[in-house]
Amino acid sequence: MPDTRLLVRADDAGSGWASNIGCLRACTEGIARSVEVMMPCAWINHAALIFGERPDIDIGIHLTLTSEWDAVKWRPLTAAKTIADDTGAFLPLLTPREGDARRSLQESNWSIDDISREFRAQIELGVAMFPHASHISSHMIRHFKDFDPRLEEIVSDLCSAFRLKDDPFGHGLPRIEGYRKFPRSTEARISAFVAELADLASGTYIFIDHPAVESPELAASGHLGYEEVEQDRVTCLETLTSAELQKQVEQSGIQLISYRDL
């Protein structure tokens, strides 16, 4: 059997009730072992309640600088005007996208001091609400150093100060595909994920997605180019909790790990 380890990460807890329950179930009923929490979001207190009862579930603080949905917005925890729009919410994008007319932070007159203070505030609140948090990660970008190299040192210093690990995904941990974005069907996703795990070579890998349960709130979320949010995230949860996928993990001798285990 190959010496293979897999870190399955469930993102965006705190962004809504549906995501909180989906991330929880992905861990308790499926193959996920780490959950990322978004501190500026409205449902973060609910996330703290349910994950506070499960200290065995690894928690990461998902540093956030964007608010991408059209129908729901979140705002900086600090008075950081240079990283917010005219309504006080985070901008939709970090960097410009071809064919996307929404504003990006990169095109704005942002202040690195504002970002530094905001990151500190999110981490301070995160470790207070989630005392067993082990690491940080980045929302909507592979690593914040890709946005501005100066942020790497800022994040590294904050992690040292709060005794958190930086997200190793940004430092070369290979990411498996699991399944393609389309088709968004549970059967297709399970089949693709099982096939990839059956051929997985020795090593340590990461898989990242956004499990959630059905809810009218989630169905109303989205933006141009990502309108089927509920279908996407519900099928993600159904895949991660499927008996067929869990059987393949066992048959392949894959060790499921969290950030704590790295």
Tab-separated table of C-alpha atoms in Angstrom:
chain	number	residue	atom	x	y	z
A	1	MET	CA	0.000	0.000	0.000
A	2	PRO	CA	1.295	3.494	-0.753
A	3	ASP	CA	2.207	5.797	2.113
A	4	THR	CA	-0.460	8.314	1.210
A	5	ARG	CA	-1.997	11.051	3.326
A	6	LEU	CA	-4.907	13.273	2.354
A	7	LEU	CA	-6.020	16.516	3.969
A	8	VAL	CA	-9.616	17.283	3.019
A	9	ARG	CA	-10.446	20.892	3.888
A	10	ALA	CA	-13.988	22.288	4.150
A	11	ASP	CA	-14.082	26.040	3.511
A	12	ASP	CA	-16.344	28.981	4.313
A	13	ALA	CA	-17.861	28.110	7.688
A	14	GLY	CA	-19.389	31.265	9.119
A	15	SER	CA	-20.670	32.447	5.755
A	16	GLY	CA	-24.103	30.920	6.387
A	17	TRP	CA	-26.060	28.319	8.334
A	18	ALA	CA	-25.953	25.964	5.354
A	19	SER	CA	-22.167	26.112	5.176
A	20	ASN	CA	-21.770	25.623	8.930
A	21	ILE	CA	-23.869	22.468	8.911
A	22	GLY	CA	-22.286	21.242	5.681
A	23	CYS	CA	-18.741	21.669	7.018
A	24	LEU	CA	-19.688	19.920	10.244
A	25	ARG	CA	-21.266	16.976	8.442
A	26	ALA	CA	-18.336	16.727	6.020
A	27	CYS	CA	-16.167	16.009	9.078
A	28	THR	CA	-18.497	13.939	11.253
A	29	GLU	CA	-20.026	11.881	8.434
A	30	GLY	CA	-17.401	12.176	5.709
A	31	ILE	CA	-13.709	12.476	4.929
A	32	ALA	CA	-13.030	16.143	5.790
A	33	ARG	CA	-10.758	16.805	8.747
A	34	SER	CA	-10.198	20.592	8.740
A	35	VAL	CA	-12.693	23.463	8.575
A	36	GLU	CA	-11.960	27.086	7.648
A	37	VAL	CA	-13.941	29.824	9.423
A	38	MET	CA	-14.596	33.320	8.010
A	39	MET	CA	-14.499	35.733	10.923
A	40	PRO	CA	-16.250	38.784	9.324
A	41	CYS	CA	-19.359	36.800	8.351
A	42	ALA	CA	-22.786	36.888	10.010
A	43	TRP	CA	-22.983	33.203	10.973
A	44	ILE	CA	-19.616	32.986	12.720
A	45	ASN	CA	-21.191	32.819	16.196
A	46	HIS	CA	-23.221	29.804	15.129
A	47	ALA	CA	-20.042	28.207	13.801
A	48	ALA	CA	-18.330	28.814	17.144
A	49	LEU	CA	-21.208	27.160	18.972
A	50	ILE	CA	-21.284	23.973	16.918
A	51	PHE	CA	-17.537	23.551	16.476
A	52	GLY	CA	-16.888	24.494	20.089
A	53	GLU	CA	-18.646	21.257	20.966
A	54	ARG	CA	-16.265	19.354	18.667
A	55	PRO	CA	-12.667	20.245	19.605
A	56	ASP	CA	-11.584	17.147	17.684
A	57	ILE	CA	-12.353	18.994	14.427
A	58	ASP	CA	-9.385	21.053	13.261
A	59	ILE	CA	-10.137	24.754	12.704
A	60	GLY	CA	-8.393	27.283	10.475
A	61	ILE	CA	-8.946	31.036	10.394
A	62	HIS	CA	-9.834	31.860	6.792
A	63	LEU	CA	-8.406	35.356	6.320
A	64	THR	CA	-10.900	37.319	4.243
A	65	LEU	CA	-10.546	40.447	2.106
A	66	THR	CA	-13.428	39.966	-0.357
A	67	SER	CA	-17.205	39.735	-0.255
A	68	GLU	CA	-18.087	38.116	-3.563
A	69	TRP	CA	-21.826	37.338	-3.371
A	70	ASP	CA	-24.336	39.775	-4.858
A	71	ALA	CA	-27.158	39.292	-2.340
A	72	VAL	CA	-25.185	39.124	0.920
A	73	LYS	CA	-22.141	41.090	2.041
A	74	TRP	CA	-19.661	41.061	4.903
A	75	ARG	CA	-17.541	43.915	6.141
A	76	PRO	CA	-14.100	44.436	7.677
A	77	LEU	CA	-13.852	44.044	11.437
A	78	THR	CA	-11.769	47.225	11.513
A	79	ALA	CA	-12.351	50.780	10.272
A	80	ALA	CA	-10.438	49.942	7.122
A	81	LYS	CA	-11.859	52.278	4.518
A	82	THR	CA	-9.216	51.579	1.870
A	83	ILE	CA	-10.234	47.903	1.606
A	84	ALA	CA	-14.003	48.509	1.556
A	85	ASP	CA	-16.503	49.872	-0.937
A	86	ASP	CA	-18.775	52.880	-0.488
A	87	THR	CA	-21.231	50.835	1.599
A	88	GLY	CA	-18.490	49.596	3.926
A	89	ALA	CA	-18.400	46.032	2.567
A	90	PHE	CA	-15.355	44.228	1.228
A	91	LEU	CA	-14.933	44.499	-2.544
A	92	PRO	CA	-16.049	41.497	-4.639
A	93	LEU	CA	-12.634	40.629	-6.094
A	94	LEU	CA	-9.007	40.668	-5.052
A	95	THR	CA	-7.656	40.940	-8.595
A	96	PRO	CA	-9.370	41.798	-11.904
A	97	ARG	CA	-10.989	38.985	-13.904
A	98	GLU	CA	-11.467	38.951	-17.625
A	99	GLY	CA	-15.120	39.532	-18.475
A	100	ASP	CA	-15.972	40.511	-14.878
A	101	ALA	CA	-16.811	44.183	-14.387
A	102	ARG	CA	-16.936	44.014	-10.587
A	103	ARG	CA	-14.419	46.063	-8.606
A	104	SER	CA	-11.206	44.496	-7.353
A	105	LEU	CA	-9.075	45.411	-4.374
A	106	GLN	CA	-5.929	45.419	-6.510
A	107	GLU	CA	-7.314	48.284	-8.606
A	108	SER	CA	-8.194	50.318	-5.532
A	109	ASN	CA	-6.046	52.655	-3.474
A	110	TRP	CA	-5.643	50.117	-0.681
A	111	SER	CA	-3.383	50.472	2.326
A	112	ILE	CA	-1.141	47.667	3.519
A	113	ASP	CA	-1.540	48.992	7.062
A	114	ASP	CA	-5.309	48.572	6.764
A	115	ILE	CA	-4.856	44.974	5.599
A	116	SER	CA	-2.381	44.258	8.395
A	117	ARG	CA	-4.752	45.611	11.050
A	118	GLU	CA	-7.669	43.717	9.540
A	119	PHE	CA	-5.754	40.435	9.505
A	120	ARG	CA	-4.748	40.931	13.130
A	121	ALA	CA	-8.349	41.654	14.123
A	122	GLN	CA	-9.627	38.540	12.336
A	123	ILE	CA	-6.984	36.356	13.976
A	124	GLU	CA	-7.531	37.862	17.436
A	125	LEU	CA	-11.260	37.216	17.204
A	126	GLY	CA	-10.649	33.799	15.670
A	127	VAL	CA	-8.469	32.455	18.459
A	128	ALA	CA	-10.872	33.918	21.040
A	129	MET	CA	-13.920	32.219	19.502
A	130	PHE	CA	-12.100	29.063	18.379
A	131	PRO	CA	-9.435	28.358	21.043
A	132	HIS	CA	-8.407	25.115	19.316
A	133	ALA	CA	-7.695	26.804	15.968
A	134	SER	CA	-4.418	25.510	14.550
A	135	HIS	CA	-3.722	27.488	11.378
A	136	ILE	CA	-4.691	30.250	8.979
A	137	SER	CA	-5.660	30.080	5.321
A	138	SER	CA	-6.602	32.556	2.610
A	139	HIS	CA	-10.037	33.188	1.121
A	140	MET	CA	-10.412	33.460	-2.675
A	141	ILE	CA	-6.670	33.282	-3.369
A	142	ARG	CA	-4.025	30.584	-3.174
A	143	HIS	CA	-1.877	32.668	-0.848
A	144	PHE	CA	-1.901	36.373	-0.039
A	145	LYS	CA	1.737	36.661	-1.095
A	146	ASP	CA	0.381	36.231	-4.637
A	147	PHE	CA	-1.572	39.470	-4.120
A	148	ASP	CA	1.367	41.362	-2.620
A	149	PRO	CA	4.663	39.774	-1.480
A	150	ARG	CA	4.759	42.039	1.586
A	151	LEU	CA	1.738	40.232	2.994
A	152	GLU	CA	3.734	37.019	3.392
A	153	GLU	CA	5.854	38.555	6.151
A	154	ILE	CA	2.826	40.156	7.799
A	155	VAL	CA	0.938	36.877	7.897
A	156	SER	CA	4.026	34.972	9.039
A	157	ASP	CA	4.569	37.388	11.932
A	158	LEU	CA	0.921	37.143	12.966
A	159	CYS	CA	1.042	33.357	12.878
A	160	SER	CA	4.121	33.382	15.103
A	161	ALA	CA	2.498	35.839	17.516
A	162	PHE	CA	-0.666	33.751	17.830
A	163	ARG	CA	1.051	30.347	17.576
A	164	LEU	CA	-0.745	29.357	14.397
A	165	LYS	CA	0.587	27.542	11.361
A	166	ASP	CA	0.521	29.223	7.967
A	167	ASP	CA	-1.452	27.433	5.261
A	168	PRO	CA	0.935	24.895	3.684
A	169	PHE	CA	-1.238	24.813	0.577
A	170	GLY	CA	0.436	28.068	-0.324
A	171	HIS	CA	3.854	26.471	0.085
A	172	GLY	CA	3.709	23.569	-2.331
A	173	LEU	CA	1.404	20.906	-0.854
A	174	PRO	CA	-0.008	19.293	-4.019
A	175	ARG	CA	-3.727	19.683	-4.556
A	176	ILE	CA	-5.749	16.845	-6.012
A	177	GLU	CA	-8.600	17.633	-8.359
A	178	GLY	CA	-11.114	15.192	-6.890
A	179	TYR	CA	-13.674	16.168	-9.509
A	180	ARG	CA	-14.138	18.841	-12.142
A	181	LYS	CA	-16.352	21.864	-11.674
A	182	PHE	CA	-18.841	20.435	-14.155
A	183	PRO	CA	-21.011	18.426	-14.259
A	184	ARG	CA	-22.392	19.367	-10.883
A	185	SER	CA	-23.881	15.969	-10.100
A	186	THR	CA	-23.176	13.777	-7.107
A	187	GLU	CA	-22.771	10.588	-9.147
A	188	ALA	CA	-20.238	12.163	-11.505
A	189	ARG	CA	-18.271	13.689	-8.668
A	190	ILE	CA	-18.118	10.488	-6.639
A	191	SER	CA	-17.003	8.512	-9.681
A	192	ALA	CA	-14.246	10.991	-10.539
A	193	PHE	CA	-13.006	11.253	-6.954
A	194	VAL	CA	-12.951	7.474	-6.474
A	195	ALA	CA	-10.959	7.041	-9.684
A	196	GLU	CA	-8.374	9.624	-8.641
A	197	LEU	CA	-7.935	8.113	-5.188
A	198	ALA	CA	-7.510	4.626	-6.686
A	199	ASP	CA	-4.478	5.872	-8.665
A	200	LEU	CA	-3.024	8.216	-6.049
A	201	ALA	CA	0.718	7.784	-5.540
A	202	SER	CA	2.542	7.992	-2.238
A	203	GLY	CA	2.733	11.457	-0.733
A	204	THR	CA	0.728	14.085	1.140
A	205	TYR	CA	-2.077	15.849	-0.715
A	206	ILE	CA	-4.803	18.399	-0.085
A	207	PHE	CA	-8.359	18.661	-1.411
A	208	ILE	CA	-10.368	21.837	-0.862
A	209	ASP	CA	-14.051	22.491	-1.439
A	210	HIS	CA	-17.135	24.092	0.088
A	211	PRO	CA	-19.716	21.607	1.447
A	212	ALA	CA	-23.156	22.860	2.443
A	213	VAL	CA	-26.719	21.672	2.957
A	214	GLU	CA	-29.783	22.867	1.090
A	215	SER	CA	-31.287	26.159	2.227
A	216	PRO	CA	-33.169	29.095	0.670
A	217	GLU	CA	-30.370	31.351	1.911
A	218	LEU	CA	-27.738	29.422	-0.017
A	219	ALA	CA	-29.964	29.209	-3.098
A	220	ALA	CA	-30.167	33.010	-3.134
A	221	SER	CA	-26.379	33.360	-3.058
A	222	GLY	CA	-24.145	33.671	-6.084
A	223	HIS	CA	-22.689	36.034	-8.616
A	224	LEU	CA	-22.226	36.247	-12.380
A	225	GLY	CA	-20.625	33.014	-13.522
A	226	TYR	CA	-21.464	31.144	-10.311
A	227	GLU	CA	-25.243	31.103	-10.081
A	228	GLU	CA	-25.719	27.435	-9.088
A	229	VAL	CA	-24.106	27.771	-5.684
A	230	GLU	CA	-26.564	25.522	-3.840
A	231	GLN	CA	-26.270	22.664	-6.335
A	232	ASP	CA	-22.483	22.931	-6.353
A	233	ARG	CA	-22.063	22.894	-2.594
A	234	VAL	CA	-24.740	20.335	-1.797
A	235	THR	CA	-23.260	17.864	-4.284
A	236	CYS	CA	-19.857	18.533	-2.716
A	237	LEU	CA	-21.218	17.473	0.687
A	238	GLU	CA	-22.962	14.432	-0.789
A	239	THR	CA	-19.674	13.403	-2.391
A	240	LEU	CA	-17.526	13.868	0.714
A	241	THR	CA	-19.980	11.856	2.827
A	242	SER	CA	-20.619	9.086	0.292
A	243	ALA	CA	-20.047	5.491	1.378
A	244	GLU	CA	-18.406	4.700	-1.956
A	245	LEU	CA	-15.759	7.390	-1.526
A	246	GLN	CA	-15.057	6.409	2.067
A	247	LYS	CA	-14.705	2.777	1.010
A	248	GLN	CA	-12.119	3.791	-1.597
A	249	VAL	CA	-10.156	5.738	1.011
A	250	GLU	CA	-10.035	2.634	3.175
A	251	GLN	CA	-9.185	0.265	0.312
A	252	SER	CA	-6.366	2.520	-0.873
A	253	GLY	CA	-4.904	2.755	2.614
A	254	ILE	CA	-5.138	6.539	2.577
A	255	GLN	CA	-4.625	8.239	5.921
A	256	LEU	CA	-6.996	11.165	6.434
A	257	ILE	CA	-5.239	14.008	8.217
A	258	SER	CA	-5.812	17.565	9.391
A	259	TYR	CA	-3.464	20.544	9.557
A	260	ARG	CA	-2.635	19.486	13.114
A	261	ASP	CA	-1.101	16.298	11.760
A	262	LEU	CA	1.293	18.053	9.372
